[in-house]
Coordinates of N, CA and C and ligand atoms in Angstrom, one line a residue:
M1 N 181.4 91.0 164.6 CA 182.1 91.3 163.4 C 181.6 92.6 162.8
S2 N 182.5 93.5 162.4 CA 182.1 94.8 161.8 C 181.5 94.6 160.4
D3 N 180.8 95.6 159.9 CA 180.3 95.4 158.5 C 181.4 95.3 157.5
E4 N 182.5 96.0 157.8 CA 183.7 95.8 156.9 C 184.2 94.4 156.9
Q5 N 184.4 93.9 158.1 CA 184.9 92.5 158.2 C 183.9 91.5 157.6
A6 N 182.6 91.7 157.8 CA 181.6 90.8 157.2 C 181.7 90.8 155.7
W7 N 181.8 92.0 155.1 CA 181.9 92.1 153.6 C 183.2 91.5 153.1
D8 N 184.3 91.8 153.8 CA 185.6 91.2 153.4 C 185.5 89.7 153.5
A9 N 184.9 89.2 154.5 CA 184.7 87.7 154.6 C 183.9 87.1 153.5
R10 N 182.9 87.9 153.2 CA 182.0 87.4 152.0 C 182.8 87.4 150.7
Y11 N 183.6 88.4 150.5 CA 184.4 88.4 149.2 C 185.5 87.4 149.3
Q12 N 186.0 87.0 150.5 CA 187.0 86.0 150.5 C 186.5 84.6 150.4
E13 N 185.2 84.5 150.3 CA 184.6 83.1 150.1 C 185.0 82.5 148.8
S14 N 185.3 83.4 147.8 CA 185.8 82.8 146.5 C 186.6 83.9 145.8
H15 N 187.3 83.5 144.8 CA 188.2 84.5 144.2 C 187.4 85.6 143.4
R16 N 186.2 85.2 143.0 CA 185.3 86.2 142.4 C 183.9 85.9 142.7
I17 N 183.1 86.9 143.1 CA 181.7 86.6 143.5 C 180.8 87.0 142.4
W18 N 180.9 88.2 141.8 CA 180.0 88.7 140.8 C 180.4 88.3 139.4
S19 N 179.7 88.6 138.4 CA 179.9 88.0 137.1 C 181.1 88.6 136.4
G20 N 181.5 89.9 136.7 CA 182.5 90.6 136.0 C 181.9 91.4 134.9
N21 N 180.6 91.2 134.6 CA 180.0 92.1 133.6 C 179.3 93.3 134.2
P22 N 179.2 94.4 133.5 CA 178.4 95.5 134.1 C 177.0 95.2 134.2
N23 N 176.3 95.8 135.2 CA 174.9 95.6 135.4 C 174.1 96.0 134.1
V24 N 173.2 95.2 133.7 CA 172.4 95.4 132.5 C 171.6 96.7 132.6
A25 N 171.1 97.0 133.8 CA 170.3 98.3 134.0 C 171.2 99.5 133.8
L26 N 172.4 99.4 134.4 CA 173.3 100.6 134.2 C 173.6 100.8 132.7
V27 N 173.9 99.8 132.0 CA 174.2 99.9 130.6 C 173.0 100.5 129.9
A28 N 171.8 100.0 130.2 CA 170.6 100.5 129.4 C 170.3 101.9 129.8
E29 N 170.4 102.2 131.1 CA 170.0 103.6 131.5 C 170.9 104.7 131.2
I30 N 172.2 104.4 131.1 CA 173.1 105.5 130.8 C 173.5 105.6 129.3
A31 N 172.9 104.7 128.5 CA 173.2 104.8 127.0 C 172.7 106.2 126.6
G32 N 173.5 106.8 125.8 CA 173.1 108.1 125.3 C 173.6 109.3 126.1
L33 N 174.0 109.1 127.3 CA 174.5 110.2 128.2 C 175.9 110.5 127.8
A34 N 176.2 111.8 127.7 CA 177.6 112.2 127.5 C 178.4 111.9 128.7
P35 N 179.6 111.2 128.5 CA 180.4 110.9 129.7 C 180.8 112.1 130.4
G36 N 180.9 112.0 131.7 CA 181.3 113.1 132.6 C 181.9 112.5 133.8
R37 N 181.6 113.0 135.0 CA 182.1 112.5 136.3 C 181.1 111.5 136.8
A38 N 181.5 110.3 137.2 CA 180.6 109.3 137.7 C 181.1 108.8 139.0
L39 N 180.1 108.5 139.9 CA 180.4 107.9 141.2 C 179.6 106.6 141.3
D40 N 180.3 105.5 141.6 CA 179.7 104.2 141.8 C 179.7 103.8 143.2
L41 N 178.6 103.7 143.9 CA 178.5 103.4 145.3 C 178.3 101.9 145.6
G42 N 179.1 101.4 146.4 CA 179.0 99.9 146.6 C 179.5 99.2 145.4
C43 N 180.7 99.6 144.9 CA 181.1 99.1 143.6 C 181.5 97.7 143.5
G44 N 181.7 97.0 144.7 CA 182.1 95.6 144.7 C 183.4 95.4 143.9
E45 N 183.3 94.4 143.1 CA 184.5 94.0 142.3 C 184.8 94.9 141.1
G46 N 184.0 95.9 140.9 CA 184.3 97.0 140.0 C 183.9 96.9 138.6
A47 N 183.0 95.9 138.2 CA 182.7 95.7 136.8 C 182.0 97.0 136.2
D48 N 181.1 97.6 137.0 CA 180.4 98.8 136.5 C 181.4 99.9 136.4
A49 N 182.2 100.1 137.3 CA 183.2 101.3 137.3 C 184.1 101.1 136.1
V50 N 184.6 99.9 135.9 CA 185.5 99.7 134.8 C 184.8 99.9 133.5
W51 N 183.6 99.5 133.4 CA 182.8 99.6 132.1 C 182.6 101.1 131.9
L52 N 182.2 101.9 132.9 CA 182.0 103.3 132.8 C 183.3 104.0 132.3
A53 N 184.4 103.6 132.9 CA 185.7 104.2 132.5 C 186.0 103.9 131.1
R54 N 185.7 102.8 130.6 CA 185.9 102.4 129.2 C 185.0 103.2 128.3
Q55 N 183.9 103.7 128.8 CA 183.0 104.6 128.0 C 183.4 106.0 128.0
G56 N 184.5 106.3 128.8 CA 185.0 107.7 128.8 C 184.6 108.5 130.0
W57 N 183.9 107.8 131.0 CA 183.6 108.5 132.2 C 184.8 108.6 133.1
R58 N 184.9 109.7 133.9 CA 185.9 109.8 134.9 C 185.3 109.3 136.2
V59 N 185.8 108.1 136.7 CA 185.0 107.4 137.7 C 185.7 107.4 139.0
T60 N 184.8 107.7 140.0 CA 185.2 107.4 141.4 C 184.3 106.2 141.9
A61 N 184.9 105.3 142.6 CA 184.1 104.1 143.0 C 184.4 103.8 144.4
A62 N 183.4 103.5 145.2 CA 183.6 103.4 146.7 C 182.9 102.1 147.1
D63 N 183.6 101.4 148.1 CA 183.0 100.2 148.7 C 183.6 100.1 150.1
I64 N 182.8 99.4 151.0 CA 183.3 99.2 152.4 C 184.4 98.1 152.4
S65 N 184.5 97.3 151.4 CA 185.4 96.1 151.5 C 186.7 96.4 150.7
G66 N 187.8 96.4 151.5 CA 189.1 96.5 150.9 C 189.4 95.3 150.0
V67 N 188.9 94.1 150.3 CA 189.1 92.9 149.5 C 188.5 93.2 148.1
A68 N 187.3 93.7 148.1 CA 186.6 93.9 146.8 C 187.3 95.0 146.0
L69 N 187.8 96.0 146.7 CA 188.4 97.1 146.0 C 189.8 96.7 145.4
Q70 N 190.5 95.8 146.1 CA 191.7 95.3 145.5 C 191.5 94.5 144.2
R71 N 190.4 93.7 144.3 CA 190.0 93.0 143.0 C 189.6 93.9 141.9
A72 N 188.9 95.0 142.3 CA 188.4 96.0 141.3 C 189.6 96.7 140.7
A73 N 190.6 97.0 141.5 CA 191.8 97.7 141.0 C 192.5 96.8 140.0
E74 N 192.6 95.5 140.3 CA 193.2 94.6 139.4 C 192.5 94.5 138.1
H75 N 191.1 94.5 138.2 CA 190.3 94.4 137.0 C 190.5 95.7 136.1
A76 N 190.6 96.8 136.8 CA 190.9 98.1 136.0 C 192.3 98.0 135.3
D77 N 193.3 97.5 136.0 CA 194.6 97.4 135.4 C 194.6 96.5 134.2
E78 N 193.9 95.4 134.3 CA 193.8 94.5 133.2 C 193.1 95.2 132.0
A79 N 192.1 96.0 132.3 CA 191.3 96.7 131.3 C 192.0 98.0 130.8
G80 N 193.1 98.4 131.4 CA 193.9 99.5 131.0 C 193.1 100.8 131.3
V81 N 192.3 100.9 132.3 CA 191.6 102.1 132.6 C 191.9 102.6 134.1
T82 N 191.7 103.8 134.3 CA 192.0 104.4 135.6 C 190.6 104.7 136.3
V83 N 190.5 104.3 137.5 CA 189.4 104.6 138.4 C 189.9 105.0 139.7
D84 N 189.3 106.0 140.3 CA 189.7 106.4 141.7 C 188.9 105.5 142.7
W85 N 189.6 104.5 143.2 CA 188.9 103.5 144.1 C 189.1 104.1 145.5
Q86 N 188.0 104.2 146.3 CA 188.0 104.7 147.6 C 187.3 103.8 148.6
R87 N 187.9 103.5 149.7 CA 187.2 102.7 150.7 C 186.5 103.6 151.7
H88 N 185.2 103.4 151.8 CA 184.3 104.1 152.7 C 183.3 103.2 153.3
D89 N 183.0 103.3 154.5 CA 181.7 102.9 155.1 C 180.8 104.1 154.8
L90 N 180.0 104.0 153.8 CA 179.2 105.1 153.3 C 178.2 105.7 154.3
E91 N 178.0 104.9 155.3 CA 177.2 105.4 156.4 C 177.9 106.5 157.2
E92 N 179.3 106.4 157.1 CA 180.1 107.3 157.9 C 180.8 108.4 157.1
T93 N 181.4 108.0 156.0 CA 182.2 108.9 155.2 C 181.7 108.7 153.7
F94 N 182.0 109.7 152.9 CA 181.5 109.7 151.5 C 182.5 110.4 150.6
P95 N 182.6 109.9 149.4 CA 183.6 110.6 148.5 C 183.3 112.0 148.2
A96 N 184.3 112.9 148.2 CA 184.1 114.3 148.0 C 183.8 114.6 146.5
G97 N 183.1 115.7 146.3 CA 182.9 116.2 144.9 C 181.5 116.0 144.5
E98 N 181.2 116.5 143.3 CA 179.9 116.3 142.7 C 180.0 115.7 141.3
F99 N 179.0 115.0 140.9 CA 179.1 114.0 139.8 C 177.9 114.1 138.9
D100 N 178.1 113.9 137.6 CA 177.1 113.9 136.6 C 176.2 112.6 136.6
L101 N 176.8 111.6 137.2 CA 176.1 110.3 137.4 C 176.5 109.8 138.7
V102 N 175.5 109.5 139.6 CA 175.8 108.7 140.8 C 174.9 107.4 140.7
S103 N 175.6 106.3 140.7 CA 175.0 105.0 140.5 C 175.1 104.2 141.8
A104 N 174.0 103.6 142.2 CA 174.0 102.6 143.3 C 173.3 101.4 142.8
Q105 N 174.2 100.4 142.5 CA 173.6 99.2 141.9 C 173.6 98.1 142.9
F106 N 172.4 97.7 143.3 CA 172.2 96.6 144.3 C 173.0 96.9 145.6
L107 N 172.9 98.1 146.1 CA 173.5 98.5 147.3 C 172.7 97.9 148.5
H108 N 172.9 96.6 148.7 CA 172.1 95.8 149.6 C 173.1 95.2 150.6
F109 N 172.5 94.7 151.7 CA 173.2 94.0 152.8 C 172.3 92.9 153.2
W110 N 172.8 91.9 153.7 CA 171.9 90.8 154.2 C 171.4 91.2 155.6
E111 N 171.8 92.3 156.1 CA 171.2 92.8 157.3 C 170.6 94.2 157.0
E112 N 169.7 94.7 157.9 CA 169.3 96.1 157.7 C 170.4 97.0 157.9
F113 N 170.6 98.1 157.1 CA 171.6 99.0 157.3 C 171.2 100.4 156.8
G114 N 172.0 101.4 156.9 CA 171.6 102.8 156.6 C 171.5 103.1 155.1
R115 N 170.8 102.3 154.4 CA 170.8 102.5 152.9 C 170.1 103.8 152.5
E116 N 169.0 104.1 153.2 CA 168.3 105.4 152.9 C 169.2 106.6 153.1
K117 N 169.9 106.6 154.2 CA 170.8 107.7 154.5 C 171.9 107.8 153.5
I118 N 172.4 106.7 153.0 CA 173.5 106.7 152.0 C 172.9 107.3 150.7
L119 N 171.7 106.8 150.4 CA 171.1 107.3 149.1 C 170.7 108.8 149.1
R120 N 170.4 109.3 150.3 CA 170.1 110.7 150.4 C 171.4 111.5 150.2
R121 N 172.5 111.0 150.8 CA 173.8 111.6 150.6 C 174.2 111.5 149.1
A122 N 173.8 110.4 148.5 CA 174.1 110.2 147.0 C 173.4 111.3 146.2
A123 N 172.2 111.6 146.6 CA 171.5 112.7 145.9 C 172.2 114.0 146.0
D124 N 172.7 114.3 147.2 CA 173.4 115.5 147.4 C 174.6 115.7 146.5
A125 N 175.2 114.5 146.1 CA 176.4 114.5 145.3 C 176.2 114.7 143.8
V126 N 174.9 114.7 143.4 CA 174.6 114.8 142.0 C 174.7 116.3 141.6
A127 N 175.4 116.6 140.5 CA 175.6 117.9 140.0 C 174.3 118.4 139.3
P128 N 174.0 119.7 139.2 CA 172.9 120.1 138.4 C 172.9 119.5 137.0
G129 N 171.8 119.0 136.5 CA 171.7 118.3 135.3 C 172.1 116.8 135.3
G130 N 172.5 116.4 136.5 CA 173.0 115.0 136.6 C 172.0 114.0 137.0
I131 N 172.4 112.7 136.9 CA 171.5 111.6 137.1 C 171.8 110.8 138.4
L132 N 170.8 110.4 139.1 CA 170.9 109.5 140.2 C 170.2 108.2 139.8
L133 N 171.0 107.1 139.7 CA 170.4 105.8 139.3 C 170.5 104.8 140.4
I134 N 169.4 104.3 140.8 CA 169.4 103.3 141.9 C 168.7 102.1 141.5
E135 N 169.5 101.0 141.4 CA 168.9 99.7 141.0 C 168.9 98.8 142.3
G136 N 167.8 98.1 142.5 CA 167.7 97.3 143.7 C 166.9 96.0 143.4
H137 N 167.1 95.1 144.4 CA 166.3 93.9 144.3 C 165.0 94.1 145.0
M138 N 164.0 93.3 144.6 CA 162.7 93.3 145.3 C 162.5 92.0 146.0
D139 N 163.5 91.1 145.9 CA 163.4 89.8 146.6 C 164.8 89.2 146.6
H140 N 165.0 88.1 147.4 CA 166.3 87.5 147.5 C 166.6 86.7 146.2
G141 N 165.6 86.4 145.4 CA 165.9 85.6 144.2 C 166.4 84.2 144.6
P142 N 167.3 83.7 143.7 CA 167.7 82.3 143.9 C 168.8 82.2 145.0
F143 N 169.2 83.3 145.6 CA 170.2 83.3 146.6 C 169.7 83.3 148.1
R144 N 168.3 83.2 148.2 CA 167.7 83.3 149.5 C 168.3 82.5 150.6
H145 N 168.6 81.2 150.3 CA 169.1 80.4 151.4 C 170.6 80.1 151.2
Q146 N 171.3 80.9 150.4 CA 172.7 80.5 150.1 C 173.7 81.4 150.8
G147 N 174.9 80.8 150.9 CA 176.1 81.6 151.3 C 175.9 82.6 152.4
H148 N 176.1 83.9 152.1 CA 176.2 84.8 153.1 C 174.9 84.9 154.0
H149 N 173.8 84.6 153.3 CA 172.5 84.7 154.1 C 172.6 83.7 155.3
E150 N 173.0 82.4 154.9 CA 173.1 81.4 155.9 C 174.1 81.7 157.0
G151 N 175.2 82.3 156.5 CA 176.3 82.5 157.4 C 176.0 83.5 158.5
H152 N 175.0 84.4 158.2 CA 174.9 85.5 159.2 C 173.5 85.5 159.8
E153 N 172.6 84.6 159.4 CA 171.2 84.7 159.8 C 171.1 84.4 161.3
G154 N 172.0 83.7 161.9 CA 171.9 83.3 163.2 C 172.2 84.4 164.2
H155 N 172.6 85.6 163.7 CA 173.1 86.6 164.6 C 172.0 87.6 165.1
G156 N 170.7 87.2 164.9 CA 169.6 88.0 165.4 C 169.4 89.3 164.7
Q157 N 170.1 89.4 163.5 CA 170.0 90.7 162.8 C 168.6 90.8 162.0
Q158 N 168.1 92.0 161.9 CA 166.9 92.2 161.2 C 167.1 91.9 159.7
Q159 N 166.2 91.2 159.1 CA 166.3 91.0 157.6 C 165.9 92.3 156.9
P160 N 166.6 92.5 155.8 CA 166.3 93.8 155.1 C 165.0 93.8 154.4
H161 N 164.4 95.0 154.3 CA 163.2 95.3 153.6 C 163.7 95.7 152.2
F162 N 163.1 95.1 151.2 CA 163.4 95.6 149.8 C 162.3 96.6 149.4
P163 N 162.7 97.9 149.3 CA 161.7 98.9 149.1 C 161.2 98.9 147.7
T164 N 160.0 99.3 147.5 CA 159.4 99.6 146.2 C 160.1 100.8 145.6
P165 N 160.0 101.0 144.3 CA 160.5 102.3 143.7 C 159.9 103.5 144.3
D166 N 158.6 103.5 144.6 CA 158.0 104.6 145.2 C 158.5 104.9 146.6
E167 N 158.8 103.8 147.3 CA 159.4 104.0 148.7 C 160.8 104.6 148.6
V168 N 161.5 104.2 147.6 CA 162.9 104.7 147.4 C 162.8 106.2 147.1
V169 N 161.9 106.6 146.2 CA 161.8 108.0 145.9 C 161.3 108.8 147.1
A170 N 160.3 108.3 147.8 CA 159.8 109.0 149.0 C 160.8 109.2 150.0
A171 N 161.6 108.2 150.3 CA 162.7 108.3 151.3 C 163.7 109.3 151.0
L172 N 163.9 109.6 149.7 CA 164.9 110.5 149.3 C 164.5 112.0 149.7
A173 N 163.2 112.2 149.7 CA 162.6 113.5 150.1 C 163.3 114.6 149.3
L174 N 163.2 114.5 148.0 CA 163.9 115.4 147.1 C 163.0 116.7 146.9
G175 N 163.6 117.8 146.6 CA 162.9 119.0 146.4 C 162.4 119.1 144.9
D176 N 161.9 120.3 144.6 CA 161.3 120.6 143.3 C 162.4 120.6 142.2
D177 N 163.6 120.6 142.6 CA 164.7 120.7 141.6 C 165.0 119.3 141.0
W178 N 164.2 118.3 141.3 CA 164.4 117.0 140.8 C 163.2 116.5 140.0
E179 N 163.5 115.7 139.0 CA 162.4 115.0 138.2 C 162.7 113.5 138.2
T180 N 161.6 112.8 138.3 CA 161.7 111.3 138.3 C 161.6 110.8 136.8
L181 N 162.6 110.2 136.3 CA 162.6 109.8 134.9 C 162.1 108.3 134.9
K182 N 162.3 107.6 135.9 CA 161.8 106.2 135.9 C 161.7 105.7 137.4
A183 N 160.6 105.0 137.7 CA 160.5 104.4 139.0 C 159.6 103.2 138.7
E184 N 160.2 102.0 138.5 CA 159.5 100.8 138.1 C 160.2 99.5 138.5
V185 N 159.4 98.5 138.5 CA 160.0 97.2 138.7 C 160.0 96.4 137.4
H186 N 160.9 95.5 137.3 CA 161.0 94.7 136.1 C 161.7 93.3 136.4
P187 N 161.3 92.3 135.6 CA 161.9 91.0 135.8 C 163.3 91.0 135.2
R188 N 164.1 90.1 135.8 CA 165.5 89.9 135.3 C 165.9 88.4 135.4
E189 N 166.5 87.9 134.4 CA 166.9 86.5 134.5 C 168.3 86.4 135.2
Q190 N 168.4 85.5 136.1 CA 169.7 85.4 136.7 C 170.0 83.9 137.0
Q191 N 171.2 83.5 136.8 CA 171.6 82.1 137.1 C 171.8 82.0 138.6
G192 N 171.2 81.0 139.2 CA 171.3 80.8 140.6 C 172.5 79.9 140.9
P193 N 172.7 79.7 142.2 CA 173.9 78.8 142.6 C 173.6 77.4 142.2
D194 N 172.4 77.0 141.9 CA 172.1 75.7 141.4 C 172.4 75.5 139.9
G195 N 172.8 76.7 139.2 CA 173.1 76.6 137.8 C 171.9 76.8 136.9
E196 N 170.7 76.9 137.5 CA 169.5 77.1 136.8 C 169.2 78.6 136.6
N197 N 168.5 78.9 135.5 CA 168.1 80.3 135.4 C 166.8 80.6 136.2
H198 N 166.8 81.7 136.8 CA 165.7 82.1 137.7 C 165.2 83.5 137.2
T199 N 164.0 83.8 137.3 CA 163.5 85.1 137.1 C 163.3 85.8 138.5
R200 N 163.9 86.9 138.6 CA 163.7 87.7 139.9 C 163.3 89.1 139.5
T201 N 162.8 89.8 140.5 CA 162.3 91.1 140.3 C 163.2 92.2 140.9
D202 N 163.6 93.1 140.0 CA 164.4 94.2 140.4 C 163.6 95.6 140.3
S203 N 164.2 96.6 140.9 CA 163.6 97.9 140.8 C 164.6 98.9 140.2
T204 N 164.1 99.8 139.4 CA 164.9 100.9 138.8 C 164.3 102.2 139.2
V205 N 165.2 103.1 139.8 CA 164.8 104.5 140.1 C 165.8 105.3 139.4
K206 N 165.4 106.2 138.5 CA 166.3 107.1 137.8 C 165.7 108.5 137.9
L207 N 166.6 109.3 138.5 CA 166.1 110.7 138.8 C 167.1 111.7 138.2
R208 N 166.6 112.9 137.9 CA 167.5 113.9 137.3 C 167.4 115.2 138.1
R209 N 168.5 115.7 138.5 CA 168.5 117.0 139.2 C 168.5 118.1 138.1
K210 N 167.5 118.9 138.1 CA 167.4 119.9 137.0 C 168.6 120.8 136.9
A211 N 168.9 121.2 135.7 CA 170.1 122.0 135.5 C 169.9 123.4 136.1
Ligands
LIG301 C1 175.2 93.2 146.6 S1 176.8 94.0 146.5 C2 176.7 94.8 144.9 C3 178.0 95.1 144.3 C4 178.0 95.8 142.9 N1 177.4 97.1 142.9 C5 177.3 94.9 141.9 O1 176.2 95.3 141.4 O2 177.8 93.8 141.6 C6 176.7 95.3 147.7 C7 178.0 96.0 147.8 O3 177.8 97.1 148.7 C8 178.9 97.2 149.6 N2 178.5 97.8 150.8 C9 177.6 97.4 151.7 N3 177.5 98.2 152.8 C10 178.3 99.3 152.5 C11 178.6 100.5 153.2 N4 178.0 100.8 154.3 N5 179.5 101.3 152.6 C12 180.1 101.0 151.4 N6 179.8 99.9 150.7 C13 178.9 99.0 151.3 C14 179.4 95.7 149.7 O4 180.7 95.6 150.1 C15 179.1 95.2 148.4 O5 180.3 95.3 147.6

């Protein structure tokens, strides 16, 4: 099964997988930024992209899954906003242009994949003065033994490593024209498939390309 088919199958498991709300870290970290051009990488069902568009950002959003993008487009229609939805396997192709905000929120896979390569390409797409925001998990949280993990663990694929914020920054290998605004881990409450609230650990990396 290709990565695209695997993600489409994951999204087809239910009519909606994620909460429909924008990610808390995105909302917190971009508060106060003047809206400009934004790129959302691995946008899934589009909650972040729609929220950004509602804040006045001109948003391009990309995902490998056409199923997710179809849902995201419906979400945008309901919200009355326009987003440029683009299907890409970001390891292979990437949206054109440069952006004042490039956001990668939980760009994870249940297998090892070319995340570092995608994030380096993401940095290239940040305009002078722009922000690269990378939010990631540090563990599987309450979903460790659920759903897509179970469905694909038997394929002999390597389990993903969840990098620390310092590892994320180091892998980007950025030049002197960048400053690190935040590189930290933090707890986050999340409801698990059992309906219980769990505390899991996430990482935030926020970088700025100097103007
Ligand atoms: C854990 S989900 C996060 C979705 C969304 N950003 C959120 O926070 O709800 C990871 C997303 O990355 C996408 N993805 C995984 N590998 C990808 C790739 N190579 N190119 C583009 N998108 C990819 C998946 O389809 C999925 O929508």
